[in-house]
Tab-separated table of N, CA and C in Angstrom:
chain	number	residue	atom	x	y	z
Y	1	MET	N	-11.632	22.367	16.577
Y	1	MET	CA	-10.211	22.496	16.347
Y	1	MET	C	-9.962	23.499	15.216
Y	2	THR	N	-9.121	24.471	15.484
Y	2	THR	CA	-8.712	25.432	14.463
Y	2	THR	C	-7.545	24.834	13.687
Y	3	THR	N	-7.622	24.903	12.363
Y	3	THR	CA	-6.588	24.299	11.520
Y	3	THR	C	-5.772	25.355	10.784
Y	4	ALA	N	-4.694	24.915	10.189
Y	4	ALA	CA	-3.869	25.794	9.358
Y	4	ALA	C	-4.714	26.403	8.245
Y	5	GLY	N	-5.594	25.595	7.658
Y	5	GLY	CA	-6.467	26.087	6.598
Y	5	GLY	C	-7.409	27.181	7.054
Y	6	ASP	N	-7.760	27.174	8.344
Y	6	ASP	CA	-8.655	28.194	8.894
Y	6	ASP	C	-7.974	29.550	9.038
Y	7	ILE	N	-6.685	29.548	9.327
Y	7	ILE	CA	-6.011	30.822	9.620
Y	7	ILE	C	-5.125	31.323	8.481
Y	8	MET	N	-4.894	30.502	7.474
Y	8	MET	CA	-3.974	30.888	6.393
Y	8	MET	C	-4.551	31.983	5.511
Y	9	HIS	N	-3.662	32.642	4.818
Y	9	HIS	CA	-4.034	33.594	3.781
Y	9	HIS	C	-4.129	32.807	2.481
Y	10	ARG	N	-5.300	32.786	1.899
Y	10	ARG	CA	-5.492	32.049	0.635
Y	10	ARG	C	-4.926	32.850	-0.531
Y	11	GLY	N	-4.690	32.175	-1.605
Y	11	GLY	CA	-4.250	32.849	-2.812
Y	11	GLY	C	-2.753	33.022	-2.926
Y	12	ALA	N	-2.010	32.309	-2.106
Y	12	ALA	CA	-0.548	32.381	-2.212
Y	12	ALA	C	-0.126	31.862	-3.588
Y	13	GLN	N	0.950	32.422	-4.096
Y	13	GLN	CA	1.454	32.005	-5.399
Y	13	GLN	C	2.911	31.597	-5.307
Y	14	TRP	N	3.280	30.626	-6.125
Y	14	TRP	CA	4.665	30.201	-6.258
Y	14	TRP	C	5.444	31.194	-7.101
Y	15	ILE	N	6.747	31.165	-6.933
Y	15	ILE	CA	7.659	31.744	-7.921
Y	15	ILE	C	8.459	30.532	-8.414
Y	16	PRO	N	8.442	30.248	-9.705
Y	16	PRO	CA	9.222	29.106	-10.198
Y	16	PRO	C	10.717	29.336	-9.957
Y	17	ALA	N	11.430	28.274	-9.656
Y	17	ALA	CA	12.856	28.353	-9.338
Y	17	ALA	C	13.659	29.012	-10.455
Y	18	HIS	N	13.198	28.902	-11.693
Y	18	HIS	CA	13.954	29.456	-12.830
Y	18	HIS	C	13.723	30.959	-13.027
Y	19	GLU	N	12.745	31.549	-12.312
Y	19	GLU	CA	12.466	32.983	-12.459
Y	19	GLU	C	13.558	33.813	-11.791
Y	20	THR	N	13.809	34.975	-12.360
Y	20	THR	CA	14.828	35.858	-11.816
Y	20	THR	C	14.294	36.647	-10.624
Y	21	LEU	N	15.222	37.175	-9.848
Y	21	LEU	CA	14.847	37.912	-8.647
Y	21	LEU	C	14.139	39.220	-8.967
Y	22	ASP	N	14.446	39.841	-10.105
Y	22	ASP	CA	13.713	41.061	-10.442
Y	22	ASP	C	12.242	40.735	-10.694
Y	23	ARG	N	11.970	39.591	-11.328
Y	23	ARG	CA	10.580	39.170	-11.546
Y	23	ARG	C	9.921	38.826	-10.212
Y	24	ALA	N	10.670	38.199	-9.309
Y	24	ALA	CA	10.135	37.874	-7.981
Y	24	ALA	C	9.747	39.149	-7.238
Y	25	ALA	N	10.606	40.165	-7.308
Y	25	ALA	CA	10.311	41.445	-6.649
Y	25	ALA	C	9.057	42.084	-7.240
Y	26	GLN	N	8.897	41.997	-8.547
Y	26	GLN	CA	7.703	42.546	-9.197
Y	26	GLN	C	6.451	41.807	-8.714
Y	27	LEU	N	6.550	40.477	-8.623
Y	27	LEU	CA	5.405	39.689	-8.167
Y	27	LEU	C	5.071	40.001	-6.704
Y	28	MET	N	6.098	40.185	-5.886
Y	28	MET	CA	5.858	40.566	-4.487
Y	28	MET	C	5.123	41.898	-4.423
Y	29	ARG	N	5.530	42.841	-5.259
Y	29	ARG	CA	4.860	44.139	-5.282
Y	29	ARG	C	3.406	43.976	-5.714
Y	30	GLU	N	3.166	43.218	-6.783
Y	30	GLU	CA	1.807	43.005	-7.290
Y	30	GLU	C	0.903	42.353	-6.243
Y	31	LEU	N	1.449	41.391	-5.508
Y	31	LEU	CA	0.667	40.648	-4.521
Y	31	LEU	C	0.670	41.293	-3.140
Y	32	ASN	N	1.514	42.326	-2.969
Y	32	ASN	CA	1.670	43.002	-1.681
Y	32	ASN	C	2.084	42.024	-0.579
Y	33	VAL	N	3.134	41.242	-0.898
Y	33	VAL	CA	3.674	40.275	0.059
Y	33	VAL	C	5.182	40.464	0.175
Y	34	GLY	N	5.750	39.921	1.232
Y	34	GLY	CA	7.185	40.010	1.444
Y	34	GLY	C	7.912	38.701	1.257
Y	35	ALA	N	7.169	37.650	0.875
Y	35	ALA	CA	7.792	36.344	0.677
Y	35	ALA	C	6.994	35.537	-0.338
Y	36	LEU	N	7.727	34.708	-1.074
Y	36	LEU	CA	7.099	33.813	-2.040
Y	36	LEU	C	7.690	32.416	-1.883
Y	37	PRO	N	6.839	31.396	-1.887
Y	37	PRO	CA	7.366	30.038	-1.938
Y	37	PRO	C	7.996	29.809	-3.319
Y	38	ILE	N	9.087	29.071	-3.350
Y	38	ILE	CA	9.768	28.752	-4.605
Y	38	ILE	C	9.385	27.331	-4.988
Y	39	SER	N	8.990	27.136	-6.245
Y	39	SER	CA	8.607	25.799	-6.701
Y	39	SER	C	9.618	25.263	-7.703
Y	40	ASP	N	9.772	23.935	-7.674
Y	40	ASP	CA	10.602	23.293	-8.687
Y	40	ASP	C	9.753	23.054	-9.937
Y	41	ALA	N	10.295	22.339	-10.899
Y	41	ALA	CA	9.588	22.097	-12.164
Y	41	ALA	C	8.298	21.300	-11.968
Y	42	ASN	N	8.207	20.550	-10.860
Y	42	ASN	CA	7.016	19.752	-10.577
Y	42	ASN	C	6.045	20.444	-9.632
Y	43	GLU	N	6.228	21.747	-9.442
Y	43	GLU	CA	5.420	22.541	-8.524
Y	43	GLU	C	5.463	21.992	-7.107
Y	44	ARG	N	6.653	21.605	-6.694
Y	44	ARG	CA	6.904	21.176	-5.323
Y	44	ARG	C	7.733	22.243	-4.640
Y	45	LEU	N	7.473	22.459	-3.380
Y	45	LEU	CA	8.177	23.461	-2.591
Y	45	LEU	C	9.669	23.145	-2.517
Y	46	CYS	N	10.498	24.105	-2.910
Y	46	CYS	CA	11.950	23.904	-2.797
Y	46	CYS	C	12.610	25.055	-2.043
Y	47	GLY	N	11.816	26.000	-1.549
Y	47	GLY	CA	12.370	27.090	-0.765
Y	47	GLY	C	11.380	28.221	-0.598
Y	48	ILE	N	11.824	29.241	0.120
Y	48	ILE	CA	11.039	30.468	0.319
Y	48	ILE	C	11.978	31.623	0.010
Y	49	LEU	N	11.481	32.587	-0.721
Y	49	LEU	CA	12.258	33.773	-1.073
Y	49	LEU	C	11.608	34.981	-0.414
Y	50	THR	N	12.401	35.759	0.318
Y	50	THR	CA	11.869	36.966	0.951
Y	50	THR	C	12.432	38.200	0.274
Y	51	ASP	N	11.765	39.322	0.507
Y	51	ASP	CA	12.264	40.587	-0.019
Y	51	ASP	C	13.649	40.873	0.556
Y	52	ARG	N	13.862	40.490	1.798
Y	52	ARG	CA	15.168	40.671	2.429
Y	52	ARG	C	16.237	39.829	1.728
Y	53	ASP	N	15.890	38.604	1.330
Y	53	ASP	CA	16.838	37.762	0.591
Y	53	ASP	C	17.310	38.464	-0.677
Y	54	ILE	N	16.376	39.093	-1.375
Y	54	ILE	CA	16.720	39.777	-2.629
Y	54	ILE	C	17.676	40.928	-2.353
Y	55	VAL	N	17.372	41.723	-1.334
Y	55	VAL	CA	18.198	42.894	-1.031
Y	55	VAL	C	19.556	42.494	-0.460
Y	56	VAL	N	19.540	41.675	0.582
Y	56	VAL	CA	20.783	41.336	1.279
Y	56	VAL	C	21.603	40.288	0.523
Y	57	GLY	N	20.932	39.284	-0.012
Y	57	GLY	CA	21.644	38.184	-0.653
Y	57	GLY	C	22.003	38.410	-2.098
Y	58	CYS	N	21.427	39.418	-2.714
Y	58	CYS	CA	21.712	39.678	-4.124
Y	58	CYS	C	22.217	41.101	-4.333
Y	59	VAL	N	21.346	42.073	-4.158
Y	59	VAL	CA	21.681	43.464	-4.462
Y	59	VAL	C	22.871	43.955	-3.637
Y	60	ALA	N	22.841	43.735	-2.321
Y	60	ALA	CA	23.923	44.212	-1.455
Y	60	ALA	C	25.244	43.502	-1.730
Y	61	MET	N	25.171	42.340	-2.363
Y	61	MET	CA	26.378	41.587	-2.712
Y	61	MET	C	26.914	41.988	-4.083
Y	62	GLY	N	26.227	42.944	-4.726
Y	62	GLY	CA	26.680	43.431	-6.030
Y	62	GLY	C	26.235	42.581	-7.205
Y	63	HIS	N	25.277	41.673	-6.975
Y	63	HIS	CA	24.783	40.825	-8.055
Y	63	HIS	C	23.602	41.495	-8.761
Y	64	ASP	N	23.346	41.085	-9.973
Y	64	ASP	CA	22.262	41.632	-10.779
Y	64	ASP	C	21.005	40.781	-10.573
Y	65	PRO	N	19.928	41.349	-9.993
Y	65	PRO	CA	18.711	40.566	-9.768
Y	65	PRO	C	18.039	40.097	-11.058
Y	66	ALA	N	18.437	40.649	-12.190
Y	66	ALA	CA	17.902	40.184	-13.469
Y	66	ALA	C	18.631	38.929	-13.950
Y	67	LYS	N	19.702	38.558	-13.242
Y	67	LYS	CA	20.478	37.388	-13.655
Y	67	LYS	C	20.506	36.274	-12.606
Y	68	VAL	N	20.098	36.572	-11.394
Y	68	VAL	CA	20.078	35.567	-10.328
Y	68	VAL	C	18.661	35.007	-10.232
Y	69	THR	N	18.545	33.680	-10.105
Y	69	THR	CA	17.221	33.060	-10.054
Y	69	THR	C	16.774	32.803	-8.616
Y	70	ALA	N	15.478	32.633	-8.469
Y	70	ALA	CA	14.913	32.305	-7.160
Y	70	ALA	C	15.498	30.999	-6.647
Y	71	GLY	N	15.683	30.040	-7.528
Y	71	GLY	CA	16.237	28.754	-7.137
Y	71	GLY	C	17.649	28.861	-6.589
Y	72	GLU	N	18.421	29.797	-7.102
Y	72	GLU	CA	19.778	29.998	-6.602
Y	72	GLU	C	19.767	30.538	-5.171
Y	73	MET	N	18.704	31.191	-4.787
Y	73	MET	CA	18.594	31.761	-3.446
Y	73	MET	C	17.997	30.766	-2.439
Y	74	ALA	N	17.387	29.700	-2.921
Y	74	ALA	CA	16.766	28.709	-2.030
Y	74	ALA	C	17.849	28.020	-1.215
Y	75	GLN	N	17.693	28.054	0.106
Y	75	GLN	CA	18.672	27.450	1.001
Y	75	GLN	C	17.965	26.601	2.038
Y	76	GLY	N	18.613	25.539	2.453
Y	76	GLY	CA	18.079	24.718	3.526
Y	76	GLY	C	16.866	23.905	3.113
Y	77	THR	N	16.270	23.277	4.096
Y	77	THR	CA	15.084	22.450	3.884
Y	77	THR	C	13.852	23.307	4.085
Y	78	PRO	N	13.008	23.436	3.062
Y	78	PRO	CA	11.807	24.263	3.234
Y	78	PRO	C	10.833	23.615	4.207
Y	79	ARG	N	10.222	24.426	5.016
Y	79	ARG	CA	9.238	23.972	5.989
Y	79	ARG	C	7.849	24.287	5.452
Y	80	TRP	N	6.885	23.451	5.761
Y	80	TRP	CA	5.503	23.646	5.342
Y	80	TRP	C	4.597	22.920	6.321
Y	81	ILE	N	3.293	23.144	6.172
Y	81	ILE	CA	2.319	22.475	7.050
Y	81	ILE	C	1.122	22.081	6.198
Y	82	ASP	N	0.506	20.976	6.557
Y	82	ASP	CA	-0.696	20.525	5.861
Y	82	ASP	C	-1.879	21.398	6.293
Y	83	ALA	N	-2.789	21.639	5.385
Y	83	ALA	CA	-3.950	22.495	5.666
Y	83	ALA	C	-4.804	21.967	6.814
Y	84	SER	N	-4.787	20.669	7.034
Y	84	SER	CA	-5.616	20.085	8.091
Y	84	SER	C	-4.926	20.059	9.451
Y	85	ALA	N	-3.674	20.518	9.526
Y	85	ALA	CA	-2.934	20.496	10.790
Y	85	ALA	C	-3.553	21.445	11.805
Y	86	ASP	N	-3.523	21.037	13.058
Y	86	ASP	CA	-4.025	21.861	14.151
Y	86	ASP	C	-3.143	23.101	14.307
Y	87	VAL	N	-3.726	24.191	14.745
Y	87	VAL	CA	-2.983	25.440	14.910
Y	87	VAL	C	-1.813	25.279	15.886
Y	88	ARG	N	-1.937	24.379	16.839
Y	88	ARG	CA	-0.811	24.122	17.755
Y	88	ARG	C	0.389	23.569	16.996
Y	89	ASP	N	0.119	22.749	15.977
Y	89	ASP	CA	1.205	22.216	15.148
Y	89	ASP	C	1.829	23.323	14.299
Y	90	VAL	N	1.004	24.256	13.849
Y	90	VAL	CA	1.508	25.419	13.098
Y	90	VAL	C	2.486	26.195	13.970
Y	91	LEU	N	2.056	26.519	15.186
Y	91	LEU	CA	2.902	27.286	16.100
Y	91	LEU	C	4.190	26.534	16.426
Y	92	ARG	N	4.079	25.242	16.666
Y	92	ARG	CA	5.264	24.442	16.987
Y	92	ARG	C	6.256	24.438	15.816
Y	93	GLU	N	5.746	24.256	14.613
Y	93	GLU	CA	6.616	24.244	13.425
Y	93	GLU	C	7.338	25.582	13.256
Y	94	MET	N	6.608	26.659	13.422
Y	94	MET	CA	7.203	27.987	13.269
Y	94	MET	C	8.204	28.269	14.389
Y	95	GLN	N	7.866	27.880	15.603
Y	95	GLN	CA	8.759	28.109	16.743
Y	95	GLN	C	10.012	27.238	16.644
Y	96	ASP	N	9.823	25.961	16.368
Y	96	ASP	CA	10.955	25.035	16.331
Y	96	ASP	C	11.979	25.401	15.255
Y	97	HIS	N	11.499	25.986	14.170
Y	97	HIS	CA	12.391	26.291	13.039
Y	97	HIS	C	12.648	27.785	12.861
Y	98	GLN	N	12.186	28.585	13.835
Y	98	GLN	CA	12.455	30.027	13.826
Y	98	GLN	C	12.009	30.684	12.522
Y	99	ILE	N	10.795	30.389	12.103
Y	99	ILE	CA	10.297	30.960	10.846
Y	99	ILE	C	9.061	31.811	11.096
Y	100	ARG	N	8.897	32.791	10.251
Y	100	ARG	CA	7.805	33.754	10.403
Y	100	ARG	C	6.734	33.620	9.325
Y	101	ARG	N	7.001	32.772	8.340
Y	101	ARG	CA	6.030	32.507	7.275
Y	101	ARG	C	6.049	31.014	6.992
Y	102	LEU	N	4.868	30.445	6.794
Y	102	LEU	CA	4.782	29.003	6.613
Y	102	LEU	C	3.815	28.678	5.477
Y	103	PRO	N	4.315	28.058	4.408
Y	103	PRO	CA	3.414	27.631	3.320
Y	103	PRO	C	2.465	26.538	3.811
Y	104	VAL	N	1.254	26.569	3.291
Y	104	VAL	CA	0.244	25.570	3.632
Y	104	VAL	C	-0.021	24.746	2.371
Y	105	ILE	N	0.089	23.428	2.535
Y	105	ILE	CA	-0.015	22.500	1.414
Y	105	ILE	C	-1.222	21.585	1.622
Y	106	GLU	N	-1.926	21.321	0.521
Y	106	GLU	CA	-3.040	20.377	0.548
Y	106	GLU	C	-2.977	19.559	-0.733
Y	107	ASP	N	-3.002	18.257	-0.609
Y	107	ASP	CA	-2.885	17.369	-1.775
Y	107	ASP	C	-1.673	17.730	-2.632
Y	108	LYS	N	-0.556	17.997	-1.968
Y	108	LYS	CA	0.730	18.308	-2.606
Y	108	LYS	C	0.718	19.619	-3.397
Y	109	ARG	N	-0.248	20.477	-3.134
Y	109	ARG	CA	-0.355	21.762	-3.821
Y	109	ARG	C	-0.391	22.898	-2.810
Y	110	LEU	N	0.199	24.030	-3.181
Y	110	LEU	CA	0.169	25.220	-2.344
Y	110	LEU	C	-1.247	25.788	-2.313
Y	111	VAL	N	-1.790	25.959	-1.109
Y	111	VAL	CA	-3.132	26.530	-0.984
Y	111	VAL	C	-3.148	27.822	-0.184
Y	112	GLY	N	-2.030	28.139	0.495
Y	112	GLY	CA	-1.996	29.369	1.259
Y	112	GLY	C	-0.671	29.556	1.979
Y	113	MET	N	-0.599	30.651	2.717
Y	113	MET	CA	0.568	30.967	3.540
Y	113	MET	C	0.054	31.442	4.888
Y	114	ILE	N	0.830	31.158	5.916
Y	114	ILE	CA	0.542	31.684	7.246
Y	114	ILE	C	1.690	32.608	7.612
Y	115	SER	N	1.342	33.834	7.955
Y	115	SER	CA	2.338	34.832	8.343
Y	115	SER	C	2.038	35.305	9.764
Y	116	GLU	N	2.900	36.165	10.262
Y	116	GLU	CA	2.670	36.753	11.584
Y	116	GLU	C	1.326	37.463	11.641
Y	117	ALA	N	0.966	38.144	10.571
Y	117	ALA	CA	-0.313	38.867	10.541
Y	117	ALA	C	-1.490	37.903	10.662
Y	118	ASP	N	-1.389	36.737	10.023
Y	118	ASP	CA	-2.461	35.739	10.135
Y	118	ASP	C	-2.579	35.234	11.565
Y	119	LEU	N	-1.435	35.008	12.207
Y	119	LEU	CA	-1.456	34.575	13.607
Y	119	LEU	C	-2.128	35.638	14.470
Y	120	ALA	N	-1.755	36.882	14.259
Y	120	ALA	CA	-2.297	37.982	15.065
Y	120	ALA	C	-3.816	38.101	14.918
Y	121	ARG	N	-4.322	37.809	13.723
Y	121	ARG	CA	-5.768	37.912	13.489
Y	121	ARG	C	-6.562	36.757	14.098
Y	122	HIS	N	-5.932	35.607	14.289
Y	122	HIS	CA	-6.690	34.415	14.651
Y	122	HIS	C	-6.375	33.804	16.006
Y	123	LEU	N	-5.319	34.239	16.657
Y	123	LEU	CA	-4.933	33.605	17.914
Y	123	LEU	C	-5.166	34.535	19.093
Y	124	THR	N	-5.137	33.953	20.272
Y	124	THR	CA	-5.304	34.761	21.485
Y	124	THR	C	-4.019	35.540	21.760
Y	125	GLU	N	-4.127	36.542	22.593
Y	125	GLU	CA	-2.943	37.332	22.948
Y	125	GLU	C	-1.889	36.461	23.619
Y	126	ASP	N	-2.317	35.530	24.442
Y	126	ASP	CA	-1.371	34.641	25.119
Y	126	ASP	C	-0.630	33.756	24.111
Y	127	GLN	N	-1.363	33.233	23.124
Y	127	GLN	CA	-0.719	32.399	22.104
Y	127	GLN	C	0.295	33.218	21.294
Y	128	ILE	N	-0.087	34.430	20.936
Y	128	ILE	CA	0.820	35.298	20.169
Y	128	ILE	C	2.049	35.638	20.996
Y	129	ALA	N	1.854	35.962	22.263
Y	129	ALA	CA	2.981	36.325	23.126
Y	129	ALA	C	3.960	35.159	23.255
Y	130	ALA	N	3.447	33.962	23.462
Y	130	ALA	CA	4.317	32.788	23.596
Y	130	ALA	C	5.057	32.526	22.292
Y	131	TRP	N	4.366	32.654	21.167
Y	131	TRP	CA	4.994	32.444	19.862
Y	131	TRP	C	6.095	33.479	19.637
Y	132	ALA	N	5.789	34.749	19.847
Y	132	ALA	CA	6.761	35.818	19.614
Y	132	ALA	C	7.984	35.664	20.517
Y	133	GLU	N	7.746	35.344	21.772
Y	133	GLU	CA	8.872	35.157	22.694
Y	133	GLU	C	9.781	34.034	22.210
Y	134	SER	N	9.182	32.961	21.776
Y	134	SER	CA	9.960	31.813	21.313
Y	134	SER	C	10.735	32.117	20.034
Y	135	VAL	N	10.063	32.689	19.053
Y	135	VAL	CA	10.697	32.953	17.765
Y	135	VAL	C	11.718	34.073	17.847
Y	136	TYR	N	11.359	35.187	18.455
Y	136	TYR	CA	12.255	36.338	18.475
Y	136	TYR	C	13.357	36.226	19.511
Y	137	ALA	N	13.079	35.659	20.664
Y	137	ALA	CA	14.108	35.524	21.688
Y	137	ALA	C	15.205	34.576	21.229
Y	138	LYS	N	14.845	33.464	20.628
Y	138	LYS	CA	15.834	32.500	20.146
Y	138	LYS	C	16.641	33.074	18.985
Y	139	SER	N	15.978	33.780	18.065
Y	139	SER	CA	16.706	34.304	16.916
Y	139	SER	C	17.662	35.425	17.325
Y	140	ALA	N	17.367	36.125	18.400
Y	140	ALA	CA	18.257	37.197	18.860
Y	140	ALA	C	19.529	36.662	19.491
Y	141	THR	N	19.471	35.428	19.985
Y	141	THR	CA	20.641	34.843	20.629
Y	141	THR	C	21.535	34.101	19.658
Y	142	ARG	N	21.126	33.972	18.421
Y	142	ARG	CA	21.929	33.241	17.424
Y	142	ARG	C	22.968	34.097	16.796
């Protein structure tokens, strides 16, 4: 059985909810990623921040990214998967919630992230095609 832990990208890092968006953008650049999980004071997942969130939700709205925090951008219920979950559960979670990045948690701690690139490296073409059709077709109709 292939698990979330088998296909995830290790070394994912949190951005604390109190950090500003300019710091989040700097961290994204340093890590060469487009999304960061947001943690609360107890290092629990409280959201995901994307580079698009910073641009569209802050900069394009005329707000100062040095004054807006990651926590202010956190919306909705964050989705995650346990490291021991089967890859089918990973795909179902991503498809059901129309998400392209999924934090991986083990013992209540962030241990990695699963992105589209991770799926592409580890799954069959048929699995990728079914996932892409589900995620992109549904999001285009919304």
